[in-house]
Amino acid sequence: MTASVEPAERSGQSIDWPDLADPSVGAHGATFLRQWLIMTGRAARSAHRQNEFVIAIVMPIVFALGFYLPLRLVMADQGIDYAQFLMPIIVLQSMAFTAIAAAQRATLDKLRGMSRRLASMPVRPLVPLFARMSASMIRSVISLVAALIVGTLLGFSFGGGLLDTLGFLGFALAVSFVLSMGADSLGLITKGVEATSQLLVLPQLVLGLLSTGFVPESGFPEWAQPFARNQPISHFAGTMRELAAGNPTMQTALPALIWLGALTVLFIAFAHHTQTHRRLYP
């Protein structure tokens, strides 16, 4: 079944979702759940065909080995267990690449006409977003497991109790969800997959490399230390490092939670705007 292209679409105007006040259009309860599950399955199958899950496994391995092997001896001379120190940023970088994949998925749905088609069908507006986020979280879990396995082989281990371990895992997935939501919204307003990747890859790499995730603050030039110390990735990595060690402190966790909360509010507002005012076509 194909959706007809209305004159408003051809003229370059925005396309509205179906009128939710119409009882024949609204999807509630079980209907919403059924639509969400069907579209999540579609998104997961698409990700599998495009080898996203394979990439989700490979990326943390590449990052872990790429930084651990050349720097482990240097860090050992400073008395740092580098496998333990490095693990949080490897997980965070993996979550960031999940967000990039989420943006690309949203862009492809728009370019292929899926967003326009769904807008002409009795599908609740949030169903496509929820489905894409669910696929992103599946990839996040796969990437997180892969990162933990390679980290364990390098010498990483959880030193705290069950709650600390669950806090580490939950915080990583929360970061992934928030970043994926923002990236998904960005993907809906960009004009191509290449543009989406360029907008996201560079900030992710810069913030990662200029953080205290790979090297301690003392390893940066004095002029760069304030930025490295206060940016969100450093706070996220520091909190996860303390959770992994089993000694979380509010002094470290509070800035990370403030950053995460601020990003959540910003990206939810961005997602709401793009879901209700976006262009559904290139």
Coordinates of N, CA and C in Angstrom, one line a residue, residues 141-275:
V141 N 22.8 -2.3 24.1 CA 23.1 -3.5 24.9 C 24.1 -4.4 24.3
I142 N 24.0 -4.7 23.0 CA 25.0 -5.5 22.4 C 26.4 -4.9 22.5
S143 N 26.5 -3.6 22.2 CA 27.8 -2.9 22.3 C 28.3 -2.9 23.7
L144 N 27.5 -2.7 24.7 CA 27.9 -2.7 26.1 C 28.4 -4.1 26.5
V145 N 27.8 -5.1 26.1 CA 28.2 -6.5 26.4 C 29.6 -6.7 25.8
A146 N 29.7 -6.3 24.5 CA 31.0 -6.5 23.8 C 32.1 -5.7 24.5
A147 N 31.8 -4.5 24.9 CA 32.8 -3.7 25.6 C 33.3 -4.3 26.9
L148 N 32.3 -4.9 27.7 CA 32.6 -5.5 29.0 C 33.4 -6.8 28.8
I149 N 33.1 -7.5 27.7 CA 33.9 -8.7 27.5 C 35.3 -8.4 27.1
V150 N 35.6 -7.5 26.2 CA 36.9 -7.1 25.9 C 37.6 -6.5 27.0
G151 N 36.9 -5.7 27.8 CA 37.5 -5.1 29.0 C 37.9 -6.1 30.0
T152 N 37.1 -7.1 30.2 CA 37.4 -8.2 31.1 C 38.7 -8.9 30.7
L153 N 38.8 -9.1 29.4 CA 40.0 -9.8 28.9 C 41.3 -9.0 29.1
L154 N 41.1 -7.7 29.1 CA 42.2 -6.8 29.3 C 42.6 -6.6 30.8
G155 N 41.6 -7.0 31.6 CA 41.9 -6.9 33.1 C 40.9 -6.0 33.9
F156 N 39.9 -5.6 33.2 CA 38.8 -4.8 33.9 C 38.0 -5.7 34.8
S157 N 37.5 -5.2 35.9 CA 36.6 -5.9 36.8 C 35.8 -4.9 37.6
F158 N 34.6 -5.3 38.0 CA 33.8 -4.5 38.9 C 34.3 -4.8 40.3
G159 N 34.6 -3.7 41.1 CA 35.0 -3.9 42.4 C 34.0 -3.6 43.5
G160 N 32.8 -3.2 43.1 CA 31.8 -2.9 44.0 C 30.7 -4.0 44.1
G161 N 29.6 -3.6 44.7 CA 28.5 -4.6 44.9 C 27.6 -4.6 43.7
L162 N 26.5 -5.3 43.8 CA 25.5 -5.4 42.7 C 24.9 -4.1 42.3
L163 N 24.6 -3.2 43.3 CA 24.0 -1.9 43.0 C 25.0 -1.1 42.2
D164 N 26.2 -1.1 42.6 CA 27.2 -0.3 41.9 C 27.4 -0.8 40.4
T165 N 27.4 -2.1 40.2 CA 27.4 -2.6 38.9 C 26.2 -2.3 38.1
L166 N 25.0 -2.4 38.7 CA 23.8 -2.0 38.0 C 23.8 -0.5 37.7
G167 N 24.4 0.3 38.6 CA 24.5 1.7 38.4 C 25.3 2.0 37.2
F168 N 26.5 1.3 37.1 CA 27.4 1.5 35.9 C 26.6 1.2 34.6
L169 N 26.0 0.0 34.6 CA 25.3 -0.4 33.4 C 24.1 0.5 33.0
G170 N 23.3 0.9 34.1 CA 22.2 1.8 33.9 C 22.6 3.1 33.4
F171 N 23.6 3.7 34.0 CA 24.1 5.0 33.6 C 24.5 5.0 32.1
A172 N 25.3 4.0 31.7 CA 25.7 3.9 30.4 C 24.6 3.8 29.4
L173 N 23.5 3.1 29.7 CA 22.4 2.9 28.8 C 21.6 4.2 28.8
A174 N 21.5 4.9 30.0 CA 20.8 6.2 30.0 C 21.5 7.2 29.1
V175 N 22.8 7.3 29.2 CA 23.5 8.2 28.3 C 23.3 7.8 26.8
S176 N 23.3 6.5 26.5 CA 23.0 6.1 25.2 C 21.6 6.5 24.7
F177 N 20.6 6.4 25.6 CA 19.3 6.7 25.2 C 19.1 8.2 25.0
V178 N 19.7 9.0 25.8 CA 19.6 10.5 25.7 C 20.3 10.9 24.4
L179 N 21.5 10.4 24.2 CA 22.2 10.8 23.0 C 21.5 10.3 21.7
S180 N 21.0 9.1 21.8 CA 20.3 8.6 20.6 C 19.0 9.4 20.3
M181 N 18.3 9.9 21.3 CA 17.1 10.7 21.0 C 17.5 12.0 20.4
G182 N 18.6 12.6 20.9 CA 19.0 13.9 20.2 C 19.5 13.6 18.8
A183 N 20.2 12.6 18.6 CA 20.8 12.3 17.3 C 19.6 11.9 16.3
D184 N 18.7 11.2 16.8 CA 17.5 10.8 16.0 C 16.8 12.1 15.5
S185 N 16.6 13.0 16.3 CA 15.9 14.2 15.9 C 16.8 15.0 14.9
L186 N 18.1 15.0 15.1 CA 19.0 15.7 14.1 C 18.9 15.0 12.8
G187 N 18.8 13.6 12.8 CA 18.7 12.9 11.6 C 17.4 13.2 10.8
L188 N 16.4 13.6 11.5 CA 15.1 13.9 10.8 C 15.2 15.3 10.0
I189 N 16.1 16.1 10.4 CA 16.2 17.5 9.8 C 17.4 17.6 8.8
T190 N 18.3 16.7 8.8 CA 19.4 16.8 7.8 C 19.0 16.2 6.5
K191 N 19.7 16.5 5.5 CA 19.3 16.2 4.1 C 20.0 14.9 3.6
G192 N 20.9 14.3 4.3 CA 21.6 13.1 3.8 C 22.3 12.4 4.9
V193 N 22.6 11.2 4.7 CA 23.4 10.4 5.7 C 24.8 10.9 5.9
E194 N 25.4 11.4 4.8 CA 26.8 11.9 5.0 C 26.8 13.1 5.8
A195 N 25.8 14.0 5.6 CA 25.8 15.2 6.4 C 25.5 14.9 7.9
T196 N 24.7 13.9 8.1 CA 24.4 13.5 9.5 C 25.6 13.0 10.2
S197 N 26.4 12.1 9.5 CA 27.6 11.6 10.1 C 28.6 12.7 10.4
Q198 N 28.8 13.6 9.4 CA 29.8 14.7 9.6 C 29.4 15.6 10.8
L199 N 28.1 15.8 11.0 CA 27.7 16.6 12.1 C 27.9 16.0 13.5
L200 N 28.0 14.7 13.5 CA 28.0 14.0 14.8 C 29.4 13.4 15.1
V201 N 30.1 12.9 14.1 CA 31.3 12.2 14.4 C 32.4 13.1 14.9
L202 N 32.6 14.3 14.4 CA 33.6 15.2 14.8 C 33.4 15.6 16.3
P203 N 32.2 16.1 16.7 CA 32.1 16.5 18.1 C 32.3 15.3 19.0
Q204 N 31.8 14.1 18.6 CA 32.0 12.9 19.5 C 33.5 12.6 19.7
L205 N 34.3 12.7 18.6 CA 35.7 12.4 18.7 C 36.4 13.5 19.5
V206 N 36.1 14.7 19.3 CA 36.8 15.8 20.0 C 36.5 15.8 21.5
L207 N 35.2 15.6 21.8 CA 34.8 15.6 23.2 C 35.4 14.3 23.9
G208 N 35.5 13.2 23.2 CA 36.1 12.0 23.8 C 37.6 12.2 24.0
L209 N 38.3 12.7 23.0 CA 39.7 12.8 23.1 C 40.2 13.9 24.1
L210 N 39.4 14.9 24.2 CA 39.7 16.0 25.1 C 38.9 15.9 26.4
S211 N 38.9 14.6 26.9 CA 38.2 14.4 28.2 C 39.2 13.6 29.1
T212 N 38.8 13.4 30.3 CA 39.7 12.6 31.2 C 39.3 11.2 31.1
G213 N 38.7 10.8 30.0 CA 38.4 9.3 29.9 C 39.6 8.5 29.4
F214 N 40.4 9.1 28.6 CA 41.6 8.3 28.1 C 42.9 8.6 28.9
V215 N 43.0 9.8 29.4 CA 44.2 10.1 30.2 C 43.7 11.0 31.3
P216 N 44.4 11.0 32.5 CA 44.0 11.8 33.6 C 44.2 13.3 33.2
E217 N 43.6 14.1 34.1 CA 43.7 15.6 33.8 C 45.1 16.1 33.7
S218 N 46.0 15.5 34.5 CA 47.4 16.0 34.5 C 48.1 15.7 33.2
G219 N 47.5 14.9 32.3 CA 48.2 14.6 31.0 C 47.9 15.6 30.0
F220 N 47.1 16.6 30.3 CA 46.7 17.6 29.3 C 47.6 18.9 29.6
P221 N 47.8 19.7 28.6 CA 48.5 21.0 28.8 C 47.7 21.8 29.8
E222 N 48.3 22.7 30.5 CA 47.6 23.4 31.6 C 46.5 24.2 31.1
W223 N 46.6 24.8 29.8 CA 45.6 25.6 29.3 C 44.3 24.8 28.9
A224 N 44.5 23.5 28.7 CA 43.4 22.6 28.3 C 42.7 21.9 29.4
Q225 N 43.4 21.9 30.6 CA 42.8 21.2 31.7 C 41.4 21.6 32.2
P226 N 41.1 22.9 32.3 CA 39.8 23.3 32.7 C 38.7 22.7 31.8
F227 N 38.9 22.7 30.5 CA 37.9 22.2 29.6 C 37.8 20.7 29.7
A228 N 39.0 20.0 29.8 CA 39.0 18.5 29.9 C 38.3 18.1 31.3
R229 N 38.5 18.9 32.3 CA 37.9 18.6 33.6 C 36.4 18.8 33.7
N230 N 35.9 19.8 33.0 CA 34.5 20.2 33.2 C 33.5 19.8 32.1
Q231 N 34.0 19.3 31.1 CA 33.0 18.9 30.0 C 32.3 17.6 30.4
P232 N 31.1 17.4 29.8 CA 30.2 16.3 30.2 C 30.9 14.9 30.1
I233 N 31.6 14.6 29.1 CA 32.2 13.3 28.9 C 33.1 12.9 30.1
S234 N 33.9 13.9 30.6 CA 34.7 13.7 31.7 C 33.9 13.4 33.0
H235 N 32.8 14.1 33.2 CA 32.0 13.8 34.3 C 31.3 12.4 34.2
F236 N 30.9 12.1 33.0 CA 30.3 10.8 32.8 C 31.3 9.7 33.1
A237 N 32.5 9.8 32.5 CA 33.5 8.8 32.7 C 33.9 8.7 34.2
G238 N 34.1 9.8 34.9 CA 34.5 9.8 36.3 C 33.4 9.1 37.1
T239 N 32.2 9.3 36.9 CA 31.1 8.7 37.6 C 31.1 7.2 37.4
M240 N 31.2 6.8 36.1 CA 31.3 5.3 35.8 C 32.5 4.7 36.4
R241 N 33.6 5.4 36.4 CA 34.8 4.8 37.0 C 34.6 4.6 38.5
E242 N 34.0 5.5 39.2 CA 33.7 5.3 40.6 C 32.7 4.2 40.9
L243 N 31.7 4.1 40.0 CA 30.8 3.0 40.1 C 31.4 1.6 39.9
A244 N 32.3 1.6 38.9 CA 33.0 0.3 38.7 C 33.9 -0.1 39.9
A245 N 34.5 0.9 40.5 CA 35.4 0.7 41.7 C 34.6 0.4 42.9
G246 N 33.3 0.7 42.9 CA 32.5 0.5 44.1 C 32.5 1.6 45.1
N247 N 33.0 2.8 44.8 CA 33.0 3.9 45.7 C 32.5 5.2 45.1
P248 N 31.2 5.2 44.7 CA 30.6 6.4 44.1 C 30.5 7.5 45.1
T249 N 30.7 8.7 44.7 CA 30.6 9.9 45.6 C 29.7 10.9 44.9
M250 N 28.9 11.6 45.7 CA 28.0 12.6 45.2 C 28.8 13.8 44.6
Q251 N 30.0 14.1 45.0 CA 30.8 15.1 44.5 C 31.1 14.9 43.0
T252 N 31.3 13.6 42.6 CA 31.5 13.3 41.2 C 30.2 13.0 40.5
A253 N 29.3 12.4 41.1 CA 28.0 12.0 40.5 C 27.1 13.2 40.2
L254 N 27.1 14.2 41.1 CA 26.1 15.3 40.9 C 26.4 16.1 39.6
P255 N 27.6 16.5 39.2 CA 27.8 17.2 37.9 C 27.4 16.3 36.7
A256 N 27.7 15.0 36.8 CA 27.3 14.1 35.7 C 25.8 14.0 35.6
L257 N 25.1 13.9 36.7 CA 23.6 13.9 36.7 C 23.0 15.2 36.2
I258 N 23.6 16.3 36.6 CA 23.1 17.6 36.1 C 23.3 17.7 34.6
W259 N 24.5 17.3 34.1 CA 24.7 17.3 32.6 C 23.7 16.4 31.9
L260 N 23.5 15.2 32.5 CA 22.6 14.2 31.9 C 21.2 14.7 31.9
G261 N 20.8 15.3 33.0 CA 19.4 15.9 33.1 C 19.2 17.0 32.1
A262 N 20.2 17.9 32.0 CA 20.1 19.0 31.1 C 20.0 18.5 29.6
L263 N 20.8 17.6 29.3 CA 20.8 17.0 27.9 C 19.4 16.3 27.7
T264 N 18.9 15.7 28.7 CA 17.6 15.0 28.5 C 16.5 16.0 28.2
V265 N 16.4 17.1 29.0 CA 15.4 18.1 28.8 C 15.6 18.7 27.4
L266 N 16.8 19.0 27.0 CA 17.1 19.6 25.7 C 16.7 18.7 24.6
F267 N 17.1 17.5 24.6 CA 16.8 16.5 23.5 C 15.4 16.1 23.5
I268 N 14.7 16.0 24.6 CA 13.2 15.8 24.6 C 12.5 16.9 23.9
A269 N 12.9 18.1 24.2 CA 12.3 19.3 23.5 C 12.6 19.3 22.1
F270 N 13.8 18.9 21.7 CA 14.2 18.8 20.3 C 13.4 17.8 19.6
A271 N 13.2 16.6 20.2 CA 12.5 15.5 19.6 C 11.0 15.9 19.5
H272 N 10.4 16.5 20.5 CA 9.0 17.0 20.3 C 8.9 17.9 19.2
H273 N 9.8 18.8 19.0 CA 9.7 19.8 17.9 C 9.8 19.1 16.6
T274 N 10.8 18.2 16.4 CA 11.0 17.5 15.1 C 9.8 16.6 14.8
Q275 N 9.2 16.0 15.8 CA 8.1 15.1 15.6 C 6.9 15.8 15.2

